[in-house]
Coordinates of C-alpha atoms in Angstrom, one line a residue:
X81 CA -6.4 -56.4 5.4
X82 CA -10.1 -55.5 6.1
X83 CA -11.0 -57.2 2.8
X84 CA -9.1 -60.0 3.4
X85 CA -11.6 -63.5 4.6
X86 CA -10.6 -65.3 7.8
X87 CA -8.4 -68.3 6.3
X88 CA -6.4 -65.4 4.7
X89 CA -5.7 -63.6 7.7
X90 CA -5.2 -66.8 9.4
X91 CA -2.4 -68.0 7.2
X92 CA -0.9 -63.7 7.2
X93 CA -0.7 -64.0 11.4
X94 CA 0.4 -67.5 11.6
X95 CA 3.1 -66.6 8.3
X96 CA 4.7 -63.7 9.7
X97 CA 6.2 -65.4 12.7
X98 CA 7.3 -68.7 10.6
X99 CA 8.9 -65.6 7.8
X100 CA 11.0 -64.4 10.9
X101 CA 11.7 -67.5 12.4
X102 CA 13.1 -69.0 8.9
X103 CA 14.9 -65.5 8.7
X104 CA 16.5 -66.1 12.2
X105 CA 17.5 -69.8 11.4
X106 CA 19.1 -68.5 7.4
X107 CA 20.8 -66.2 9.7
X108 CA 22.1 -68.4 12.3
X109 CA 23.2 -70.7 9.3
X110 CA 24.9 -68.0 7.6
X111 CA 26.9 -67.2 11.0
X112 CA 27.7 -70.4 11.6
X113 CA 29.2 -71.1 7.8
X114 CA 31.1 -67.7 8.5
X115 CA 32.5 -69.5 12.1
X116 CA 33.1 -72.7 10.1
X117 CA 34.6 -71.0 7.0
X118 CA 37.0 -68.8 10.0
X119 CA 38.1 -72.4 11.5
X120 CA 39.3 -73.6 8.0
X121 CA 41.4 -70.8 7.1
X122 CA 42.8 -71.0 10.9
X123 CA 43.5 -74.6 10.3
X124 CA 45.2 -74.0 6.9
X125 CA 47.3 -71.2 8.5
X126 CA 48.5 -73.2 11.2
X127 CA 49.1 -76.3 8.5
X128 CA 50.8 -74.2 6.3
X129 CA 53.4 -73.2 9.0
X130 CA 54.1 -77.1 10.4
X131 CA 54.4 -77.9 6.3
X132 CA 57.5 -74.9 6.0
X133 CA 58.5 -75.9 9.2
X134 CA 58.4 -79.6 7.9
X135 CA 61.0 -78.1 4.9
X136 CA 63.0 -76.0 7.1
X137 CA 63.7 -79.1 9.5
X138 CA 64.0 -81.8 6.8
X139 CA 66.5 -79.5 4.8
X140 CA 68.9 -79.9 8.3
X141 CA 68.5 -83.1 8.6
X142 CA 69.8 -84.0 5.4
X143 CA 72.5 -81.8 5.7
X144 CA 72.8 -83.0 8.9
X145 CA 72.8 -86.8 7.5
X146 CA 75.7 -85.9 4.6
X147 CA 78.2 -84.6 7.2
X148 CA 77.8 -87.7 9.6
X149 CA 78.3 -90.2 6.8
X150 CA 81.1 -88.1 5.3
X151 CA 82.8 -88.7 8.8
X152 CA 81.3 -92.1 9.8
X153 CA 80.9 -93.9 6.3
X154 CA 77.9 -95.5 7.9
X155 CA 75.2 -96.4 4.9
X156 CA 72.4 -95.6 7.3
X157 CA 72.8 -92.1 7.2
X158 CA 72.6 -92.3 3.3
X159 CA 69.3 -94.1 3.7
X160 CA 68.1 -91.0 6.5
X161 CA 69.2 -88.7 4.2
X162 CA 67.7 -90.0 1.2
X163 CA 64.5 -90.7 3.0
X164 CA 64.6 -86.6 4.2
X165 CA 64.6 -85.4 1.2
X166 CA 61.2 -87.0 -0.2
X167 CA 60.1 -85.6 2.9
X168 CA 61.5 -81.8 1.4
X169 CA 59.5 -83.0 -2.2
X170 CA 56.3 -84.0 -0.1
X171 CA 56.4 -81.2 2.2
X172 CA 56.7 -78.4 -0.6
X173 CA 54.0 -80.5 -2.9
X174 CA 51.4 -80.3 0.0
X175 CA 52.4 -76.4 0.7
X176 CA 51.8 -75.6 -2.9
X177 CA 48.1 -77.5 -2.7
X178 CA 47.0 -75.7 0.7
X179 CA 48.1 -72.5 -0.9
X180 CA 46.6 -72.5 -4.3
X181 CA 43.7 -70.4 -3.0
X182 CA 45.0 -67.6 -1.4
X183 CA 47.2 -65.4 -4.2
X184 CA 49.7 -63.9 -1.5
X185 CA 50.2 -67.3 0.1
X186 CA 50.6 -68.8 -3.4
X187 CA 53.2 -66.5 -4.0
X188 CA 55.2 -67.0 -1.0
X189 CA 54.8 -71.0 -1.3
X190 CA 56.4 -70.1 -5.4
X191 CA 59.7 -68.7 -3.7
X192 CA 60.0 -71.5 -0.9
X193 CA 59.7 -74.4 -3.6
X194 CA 62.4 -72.4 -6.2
X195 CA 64.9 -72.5 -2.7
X196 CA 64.0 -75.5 -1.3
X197 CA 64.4 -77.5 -4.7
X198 CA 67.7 -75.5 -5.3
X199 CA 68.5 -76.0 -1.8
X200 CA 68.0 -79.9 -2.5
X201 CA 69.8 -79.7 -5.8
X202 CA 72.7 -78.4 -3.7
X203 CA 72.6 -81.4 -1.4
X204 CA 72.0 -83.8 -3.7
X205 CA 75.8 -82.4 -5.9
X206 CA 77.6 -82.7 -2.9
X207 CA 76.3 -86.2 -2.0
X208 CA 77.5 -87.8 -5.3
X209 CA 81.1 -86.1 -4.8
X210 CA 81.4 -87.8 -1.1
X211 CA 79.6 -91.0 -2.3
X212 CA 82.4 -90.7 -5.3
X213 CA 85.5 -90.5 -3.0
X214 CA 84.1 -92.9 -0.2
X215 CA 87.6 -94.0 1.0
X216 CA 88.1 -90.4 1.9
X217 CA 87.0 -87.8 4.3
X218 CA 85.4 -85.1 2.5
X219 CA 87.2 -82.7 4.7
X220 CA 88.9 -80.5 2.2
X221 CA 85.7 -79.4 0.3
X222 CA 83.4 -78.7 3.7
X223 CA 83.9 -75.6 3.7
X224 CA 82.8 -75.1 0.1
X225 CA 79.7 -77.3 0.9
X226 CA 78.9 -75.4 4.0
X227 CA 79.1 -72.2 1.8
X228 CA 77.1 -73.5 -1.6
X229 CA 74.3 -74.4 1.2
X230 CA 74.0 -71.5 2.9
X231 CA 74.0 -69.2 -0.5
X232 CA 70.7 -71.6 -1.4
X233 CA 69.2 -72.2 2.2
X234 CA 69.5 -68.8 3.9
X235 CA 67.2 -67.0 1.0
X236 CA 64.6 -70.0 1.6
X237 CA 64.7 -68.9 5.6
X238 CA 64.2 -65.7 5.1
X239 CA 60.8 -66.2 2.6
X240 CA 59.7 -68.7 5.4
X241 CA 60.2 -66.2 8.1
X242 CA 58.5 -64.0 6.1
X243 CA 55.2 -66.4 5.8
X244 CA 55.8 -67.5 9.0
X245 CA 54.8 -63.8 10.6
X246 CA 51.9 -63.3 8.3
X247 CA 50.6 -66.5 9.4
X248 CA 51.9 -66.1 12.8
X249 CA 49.9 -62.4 12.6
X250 CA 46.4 -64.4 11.4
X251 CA 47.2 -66.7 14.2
X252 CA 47.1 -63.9 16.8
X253 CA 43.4 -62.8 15.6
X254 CA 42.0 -66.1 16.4
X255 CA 40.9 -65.2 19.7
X256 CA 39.5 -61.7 18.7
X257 CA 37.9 -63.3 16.1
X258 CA 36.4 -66.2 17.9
X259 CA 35.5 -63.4 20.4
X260 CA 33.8 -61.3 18.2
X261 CA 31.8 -64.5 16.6
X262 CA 30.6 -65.0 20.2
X263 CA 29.5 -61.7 20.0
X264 CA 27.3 -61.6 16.9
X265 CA 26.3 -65.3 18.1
X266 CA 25.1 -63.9 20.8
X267 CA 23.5 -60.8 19.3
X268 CA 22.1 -62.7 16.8
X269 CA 20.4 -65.2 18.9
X270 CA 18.7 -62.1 21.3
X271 CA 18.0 -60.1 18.5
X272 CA 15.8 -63.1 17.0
X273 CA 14.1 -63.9 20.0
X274 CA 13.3 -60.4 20.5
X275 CA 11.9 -60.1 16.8
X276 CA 10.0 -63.7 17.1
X277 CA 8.5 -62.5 20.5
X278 CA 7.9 -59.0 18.8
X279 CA 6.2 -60.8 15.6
X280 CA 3.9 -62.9 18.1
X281 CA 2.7 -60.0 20.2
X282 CA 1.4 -58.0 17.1
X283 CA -0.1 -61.3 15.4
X284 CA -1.8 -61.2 18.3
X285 CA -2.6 -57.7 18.7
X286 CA -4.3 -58.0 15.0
X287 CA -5.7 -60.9 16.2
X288 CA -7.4 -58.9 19.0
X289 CA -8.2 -56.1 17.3
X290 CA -9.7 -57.4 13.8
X291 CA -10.8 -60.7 15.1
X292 CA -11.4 -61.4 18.8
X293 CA -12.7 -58.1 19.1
X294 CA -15.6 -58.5 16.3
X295 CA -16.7 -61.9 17.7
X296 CA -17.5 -60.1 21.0
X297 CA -19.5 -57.8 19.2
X298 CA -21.0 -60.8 17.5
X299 CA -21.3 -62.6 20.9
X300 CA -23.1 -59.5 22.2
X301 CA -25.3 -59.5 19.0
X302 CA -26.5 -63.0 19.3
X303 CA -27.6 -62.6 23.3
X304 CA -28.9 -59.3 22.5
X305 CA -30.8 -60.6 19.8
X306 CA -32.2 -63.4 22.3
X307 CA -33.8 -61.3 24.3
X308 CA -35.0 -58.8 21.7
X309 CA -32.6 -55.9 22.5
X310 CA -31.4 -53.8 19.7
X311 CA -28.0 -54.9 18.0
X312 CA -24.9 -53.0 18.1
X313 CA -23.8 -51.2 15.3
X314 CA -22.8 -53.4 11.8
X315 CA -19.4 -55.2 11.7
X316 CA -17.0 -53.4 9.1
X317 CA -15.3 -55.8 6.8
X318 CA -15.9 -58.8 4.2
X319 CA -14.8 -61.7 5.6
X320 CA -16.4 -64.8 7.4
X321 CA -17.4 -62.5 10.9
X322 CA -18.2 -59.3 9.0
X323 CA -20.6 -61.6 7.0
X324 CA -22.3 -63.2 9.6
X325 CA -23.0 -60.1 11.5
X326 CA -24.8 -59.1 8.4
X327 CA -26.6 -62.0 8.9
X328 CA -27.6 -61.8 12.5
X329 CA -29.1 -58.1 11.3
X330 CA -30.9 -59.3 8.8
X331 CA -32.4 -62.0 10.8
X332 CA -32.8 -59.2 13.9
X333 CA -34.9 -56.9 10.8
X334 CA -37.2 -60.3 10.0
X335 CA -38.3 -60.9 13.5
X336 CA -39.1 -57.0 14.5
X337 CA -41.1 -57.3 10.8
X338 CA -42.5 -60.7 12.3
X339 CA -42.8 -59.1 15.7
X340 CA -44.7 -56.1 13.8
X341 CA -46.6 -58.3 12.3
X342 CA -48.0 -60.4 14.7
X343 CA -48.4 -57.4 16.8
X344 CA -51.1 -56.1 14.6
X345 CA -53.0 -59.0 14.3
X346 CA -53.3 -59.1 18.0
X347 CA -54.5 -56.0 17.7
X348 CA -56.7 -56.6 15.2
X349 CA -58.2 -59.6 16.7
X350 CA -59.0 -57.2 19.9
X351 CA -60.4 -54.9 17.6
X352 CA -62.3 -57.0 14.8
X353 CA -63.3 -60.1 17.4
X354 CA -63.8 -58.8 21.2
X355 CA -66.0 -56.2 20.0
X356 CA -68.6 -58.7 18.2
X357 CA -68.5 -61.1 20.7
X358 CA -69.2 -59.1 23.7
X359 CA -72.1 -58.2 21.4
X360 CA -73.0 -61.7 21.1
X361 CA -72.4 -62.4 24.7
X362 CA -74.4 -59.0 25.5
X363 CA -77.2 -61.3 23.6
X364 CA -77.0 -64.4 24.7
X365 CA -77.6 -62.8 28.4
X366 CA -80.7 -61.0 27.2
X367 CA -82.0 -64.4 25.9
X368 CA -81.1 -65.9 29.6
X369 CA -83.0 -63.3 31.4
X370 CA -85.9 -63.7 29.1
X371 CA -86.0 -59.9 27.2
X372 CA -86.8 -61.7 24.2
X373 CA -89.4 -64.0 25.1
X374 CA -88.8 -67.4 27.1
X375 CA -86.8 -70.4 26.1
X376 CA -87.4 -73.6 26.1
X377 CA -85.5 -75.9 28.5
X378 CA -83.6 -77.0 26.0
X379 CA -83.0 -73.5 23.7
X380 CA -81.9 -72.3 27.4
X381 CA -79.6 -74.8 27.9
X382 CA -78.1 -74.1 24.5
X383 CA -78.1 -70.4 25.2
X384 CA -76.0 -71.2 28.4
X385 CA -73.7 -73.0 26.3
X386 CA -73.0 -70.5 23.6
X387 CA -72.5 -67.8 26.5
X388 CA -70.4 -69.7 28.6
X389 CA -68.4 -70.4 25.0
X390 CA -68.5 -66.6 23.9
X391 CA -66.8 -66.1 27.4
X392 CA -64.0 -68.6 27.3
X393 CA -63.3 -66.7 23.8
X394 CA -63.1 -63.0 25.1
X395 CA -61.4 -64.6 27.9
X396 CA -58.8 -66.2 25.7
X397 CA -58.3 -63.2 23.5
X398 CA -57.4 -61.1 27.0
X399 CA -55.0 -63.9 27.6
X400 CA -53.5 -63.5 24.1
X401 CA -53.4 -59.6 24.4
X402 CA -51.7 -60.0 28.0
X403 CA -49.1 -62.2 26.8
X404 CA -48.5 -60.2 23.5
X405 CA -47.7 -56.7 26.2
X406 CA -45.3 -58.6 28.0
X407 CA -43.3 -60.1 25.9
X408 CA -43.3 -56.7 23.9
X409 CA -42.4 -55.2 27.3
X410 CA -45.4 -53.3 27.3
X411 CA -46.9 -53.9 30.1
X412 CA -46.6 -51.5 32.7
X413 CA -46.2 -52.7 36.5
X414 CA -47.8 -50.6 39.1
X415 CA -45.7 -51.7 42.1
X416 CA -46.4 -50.6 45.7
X417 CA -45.9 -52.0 49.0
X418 CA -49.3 -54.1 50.0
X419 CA -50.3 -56.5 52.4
X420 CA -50.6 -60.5 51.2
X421 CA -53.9 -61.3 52.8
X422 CA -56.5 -58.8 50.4
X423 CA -54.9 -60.4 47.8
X424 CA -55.6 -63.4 48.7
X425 CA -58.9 -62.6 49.4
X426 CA -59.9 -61.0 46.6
X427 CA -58.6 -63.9 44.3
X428 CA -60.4 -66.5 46.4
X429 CA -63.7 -64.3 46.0
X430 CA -63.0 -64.7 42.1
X431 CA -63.1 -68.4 42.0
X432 CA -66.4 -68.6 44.5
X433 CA -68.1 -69.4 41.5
X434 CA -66.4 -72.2 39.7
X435 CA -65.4 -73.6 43.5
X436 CA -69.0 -73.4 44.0
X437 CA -70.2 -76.5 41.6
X438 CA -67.9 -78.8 42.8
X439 CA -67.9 -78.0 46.6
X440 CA -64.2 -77.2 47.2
X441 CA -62.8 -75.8 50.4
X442 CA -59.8 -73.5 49.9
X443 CA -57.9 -72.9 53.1
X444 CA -55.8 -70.3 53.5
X445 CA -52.9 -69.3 56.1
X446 CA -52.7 -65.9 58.4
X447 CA -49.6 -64.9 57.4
X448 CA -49.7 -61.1 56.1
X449 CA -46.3 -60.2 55.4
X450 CA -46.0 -56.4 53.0
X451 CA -44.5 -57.5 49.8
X452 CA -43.6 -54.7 46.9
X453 CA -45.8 -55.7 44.1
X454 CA -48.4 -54.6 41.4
X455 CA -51.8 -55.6 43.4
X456 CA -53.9 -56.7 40.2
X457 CA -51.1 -58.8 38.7
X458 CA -50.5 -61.3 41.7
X459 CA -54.1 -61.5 41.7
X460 CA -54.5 -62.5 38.3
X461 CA -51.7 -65.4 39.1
X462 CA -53.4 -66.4 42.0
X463 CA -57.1 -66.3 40.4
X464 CA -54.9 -68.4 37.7
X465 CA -53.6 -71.3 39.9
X466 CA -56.6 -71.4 41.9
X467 CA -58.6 -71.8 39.2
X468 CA -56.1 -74.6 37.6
X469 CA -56.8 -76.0 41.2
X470 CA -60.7 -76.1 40.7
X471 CA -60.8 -77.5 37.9
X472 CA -58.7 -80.5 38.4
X473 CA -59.6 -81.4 42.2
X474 CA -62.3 -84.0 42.8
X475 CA -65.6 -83.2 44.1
X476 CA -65.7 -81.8 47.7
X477 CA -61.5 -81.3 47.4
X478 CA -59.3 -79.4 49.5
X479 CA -56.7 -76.5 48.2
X480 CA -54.4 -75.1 50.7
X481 CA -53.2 -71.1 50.2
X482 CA -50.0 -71.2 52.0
X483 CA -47.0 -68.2 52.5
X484 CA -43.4 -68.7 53.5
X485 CA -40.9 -66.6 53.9
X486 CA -37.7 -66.8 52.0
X487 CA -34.7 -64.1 52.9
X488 CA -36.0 -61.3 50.8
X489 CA -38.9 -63.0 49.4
X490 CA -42.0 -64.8 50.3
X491 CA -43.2 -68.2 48.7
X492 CA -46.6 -68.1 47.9
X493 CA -48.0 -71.9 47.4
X494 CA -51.7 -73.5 45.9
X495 CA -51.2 -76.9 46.9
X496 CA -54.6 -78.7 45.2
X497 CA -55.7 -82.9 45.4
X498 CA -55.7 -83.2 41.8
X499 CA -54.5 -85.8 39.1
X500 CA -51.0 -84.4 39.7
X501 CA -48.6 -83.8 36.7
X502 CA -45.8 -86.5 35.4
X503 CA -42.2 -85.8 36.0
X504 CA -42.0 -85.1 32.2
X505 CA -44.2 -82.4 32.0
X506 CA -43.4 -80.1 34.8
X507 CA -41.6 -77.8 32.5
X508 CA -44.3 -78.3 29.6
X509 CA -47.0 -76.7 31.5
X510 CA -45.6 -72.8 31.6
X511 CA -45.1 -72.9 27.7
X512 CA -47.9 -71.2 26.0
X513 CA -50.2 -73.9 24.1
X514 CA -48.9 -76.5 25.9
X515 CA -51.2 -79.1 27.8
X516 CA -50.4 -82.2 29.3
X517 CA -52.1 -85.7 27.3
X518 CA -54.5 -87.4 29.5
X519 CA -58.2 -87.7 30.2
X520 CA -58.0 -86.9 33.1
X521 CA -56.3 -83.1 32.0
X522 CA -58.9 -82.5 29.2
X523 CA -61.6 -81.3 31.0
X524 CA -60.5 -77.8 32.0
X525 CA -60.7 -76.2 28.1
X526 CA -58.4 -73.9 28.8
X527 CA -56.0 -72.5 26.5
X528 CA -52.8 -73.2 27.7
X529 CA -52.1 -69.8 28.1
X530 CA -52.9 -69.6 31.3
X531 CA -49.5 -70.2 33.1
X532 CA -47.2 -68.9 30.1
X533 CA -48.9 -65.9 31.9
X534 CA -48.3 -66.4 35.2
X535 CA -45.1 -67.1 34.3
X536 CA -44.2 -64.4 32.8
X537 CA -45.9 -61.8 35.4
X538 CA -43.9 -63.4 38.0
X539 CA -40.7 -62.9 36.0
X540 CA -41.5 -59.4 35.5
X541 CA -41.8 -59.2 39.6
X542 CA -38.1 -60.6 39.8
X543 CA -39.4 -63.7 41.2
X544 CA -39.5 -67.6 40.2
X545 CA -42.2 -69.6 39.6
X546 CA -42.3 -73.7 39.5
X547 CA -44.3 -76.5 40.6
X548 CA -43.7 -79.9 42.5
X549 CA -45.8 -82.8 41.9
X550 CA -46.2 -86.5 41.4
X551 CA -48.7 -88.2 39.3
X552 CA -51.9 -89.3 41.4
X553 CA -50.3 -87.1 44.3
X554 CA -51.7 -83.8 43.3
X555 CA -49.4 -80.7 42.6
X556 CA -48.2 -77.5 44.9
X557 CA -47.5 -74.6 42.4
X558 CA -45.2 -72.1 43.8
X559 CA -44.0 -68.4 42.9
X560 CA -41.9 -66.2 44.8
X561 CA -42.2 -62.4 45.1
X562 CA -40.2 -59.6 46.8
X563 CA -41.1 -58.2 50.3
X564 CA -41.2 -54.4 50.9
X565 CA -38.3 -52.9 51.7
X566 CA -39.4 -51.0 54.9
X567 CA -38.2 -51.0 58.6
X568 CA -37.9 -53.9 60.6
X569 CA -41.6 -52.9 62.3
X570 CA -43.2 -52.5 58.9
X571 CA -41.9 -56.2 57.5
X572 CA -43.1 -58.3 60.3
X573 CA -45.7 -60.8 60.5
X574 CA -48.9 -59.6 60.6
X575 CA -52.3 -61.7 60.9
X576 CA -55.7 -61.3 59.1
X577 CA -58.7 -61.2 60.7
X578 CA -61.5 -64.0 60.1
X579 CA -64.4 -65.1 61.4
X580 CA -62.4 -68.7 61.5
X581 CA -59.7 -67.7 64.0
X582 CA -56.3 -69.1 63.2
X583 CA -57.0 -70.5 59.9
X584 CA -59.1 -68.5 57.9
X585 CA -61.2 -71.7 55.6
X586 CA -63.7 -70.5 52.6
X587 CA -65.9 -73.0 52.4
X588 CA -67.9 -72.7 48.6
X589 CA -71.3 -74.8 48.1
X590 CA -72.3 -75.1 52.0
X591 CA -75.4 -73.5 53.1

């Protein structure tokens, strides 16, 4: 059955129940044309018996009819007695026809109509002598009539007793048959639902077993293949689900050749491209700090240019390499249990420089809860979004480093002035290449890298990240990390230290 495709097995499990239910209904038929073919011969036996009672009757009444109007005279009795007697003829006519199918009956209906029509004959001799001598009473000859209708009508009651007790003898298994049709009605009717119920179970048994059972695997093989987890063993068979699954491997070889693939060329371009151009960048710094003679304002300014370039470059090859280890789930997390504020103050020290040039304050709050994470990597967010925030808040802007406490995790928010980001492209902005159209967003140069990143370090953390914002309202990106899992004492609140008392405020560009 293996080889067989799905519309085959379809039409095998939904056949085998409609093969038994017709079986059950041909057998119910069959049982009830036995019942009705029981009730006909019942209703002929009983016939038969009112037709030789019929005989037996009308044969006294015509004898019956002769006396009276050998005494009497009266022409009425002639008329009964005629009319009797095509009763006898009608009688034995319909017992021959009810009796032509069964060979014992027939022979028994044989010997009544010999009697009977001698019986009649005998009658019908002594009715023409009284009728003869009508001014006389027949009383002479009665005896001899009495005895010529005995010697005819006595043989013709015994042969009718003698069908009467074999009919008398099917009459008396009517109720044990009609019992024992009960019986096999009965039977018959449990034994089918108990075959149809049977016949549904195992359809579905093979159902579950060759069918439902491979499209979990399948199932399993399509989520597994989502996330890039190996695929369960290969489907036997050659129908529709085996072939598919064959498919789905196939497709699961391609992308690990794709993912191969692309793998080395990320590797190669760390290899082939970093190396030069920290070279040229290793140059272009030489030139700045005059080791190769001085510049001219303008060959310096050009200089400055190319470096800064080179730099976005190696900077956007790191980003490709960091993105490449963790969706290859090679990154390695070094977690511990650390306090918030170092962190925070070591990716606010990172972005001194770029805050620098456009005089931004960056506030940030006291709270120093422990969380459980890998030190460098919540930096690197942090320096991320801050540096997001930077570049997009007007001169002599505010961005507010904020911490909240949610159950097992703390909320960690950059909450900048800047253009803001339409309700469109809140989800845009954590895909990798993606950058949101407007004037206003171009002059960052990043490489939309940046927060595919962030994102996906957070992830890795068993956190969220997300961002709410309004365009022209600026933006408050948020992630959420897990807190240490220490004693009561070791989870509280802690503050940090600064020369600025509650609120510790970098200011970058003053004096």
């Amino acid at each position: 059955m293996m080889r067989l495709n799905l519309k085959q097995k379809g039409l095998i499990i939904v056949s085998v129940p409609l093969i038994f239910e017709a079986a059950f209904i041909l057998s119910l038929f069959l049982a009830l044309e036995d019942a009705q073919e029981k009730v006909r011969k019942e209703t002929k036996s009983r016939l038969v018996l009112q037709e030789v009672n019929n005989i037996s009757k009308n044969i006294f009444d015509s004898a019956s009819h002769l006396v009276t109007w050998n005494f009497t005279h009266k022409r009425q009795e002639l008329q009964k007695f005629d009319k009797t007697m095509l009763g006898i003829a009608d009688s034995i006519d319909n017992l021959k026809a009810m009796s032509a199918d069964n060979p014992v009956r027939r022979e028994h209906a044989k010997k009544l109509e010999f009697h009977g029509k001698a019986t009649m004959r005998n009658l019908i001799a002594h009715r023409e002598k009284m009728v003869g001598d009508s001014t006389h009473v027949y009383t002479p000859n009665f005896q001899e009539f009495r005895r010529d209708f005995n010697a005819e009508f006595d043989p013709f009651l015994k042969e009718a007793q003698i069908l009467a007790r074999e009919e008398e003898s099917v009459q008396q298994l009517v109720p044990q048959a009609e019992e024992a049709r009960k019986t096999s009605l009965r039977i018959l009717l449990l034994t089918g639902f108990g075959i149809n119920i049977a016949a549904a179970v195992f359809g579905a048994m093979i159902f579950n077993r060759d069918i439902s059972s491979r499209l979990s695997v399948l199932i399993e093989n399509s989520q597994r293949m989502a996330i890039g987890k190996e695929l369960l063993g290969r489907i036997s068979g050659q129908d529709e689900v085996a072939l598919l699954d064959k498919v789905f491997h196939n497709m699961s070889e391609s992308l690990r050749l794709a993912e191969a693939t692309k793998r080395e060329f990320v590797q190669m371009i760390s290899h082939d491209l970093r190396t030069p151009l920290t070279a040229i960048l290793g140059t272009f710094e030489l030139l700045v700090s005059g080791a190769y003679g001085k510049l001219t304002p303008r060959g310096h300014t050009r200089v400055i240019d190319a470096e800064r370039e080179s730099e976005r470059l190696i900077s956007m090859i790191n980003e490709l390499l960091d993105i490449d280890k963790l969706e290859s789930g090679n990154m390695q997390l070094l977690r511990d249990d650390c306090q918030l504020q170092p962190i925070f103050r070591r990716a606010t020290e990172a972005v001194q420089v770029i805050a620098e040039t456009r005089q931004v304050k960056i506030e940030t709050t006291q709270y120093n809860p422990i969380v459980n994470v890998d030190e460098d990597r919540i930096v690197q967010i942090i320096i991320n979004l801050l540096g997001n925030a930077v570049k997009y808040s007007p001169e002599g802007g505010l961005i507010k480093i904020d911490a909240v406490e949610e159950r097992d995790f703390v909320r960690i928010d950059v909450i900048d002035q800047g253009p803001g980001i339409p309700k469109k492209d809140k989800k845009l902005v954590f895909e990798r290449f993606k950058q949101i159209e407007g004037e206003e967003y171009k002059r960052s140069g990043s490489s939309g890298l940046g927060l595919a990143i962030c994102k996906s370090l957070v992830e890795s953390h068993g956190g969220v990240i997300g961002v709410d914002s309004e365009a022209g309202k600026g933006s408050r990106f948020w992630f959420t990390i897990k807190k240490a899992k220490e004693t009561d004492n070791s989870i509280e609140e802690r503050t940090f230290e600064s020369p600025a008392g509650a609120l510790e405020s970098l200011t970058i560009g003053d004096d």
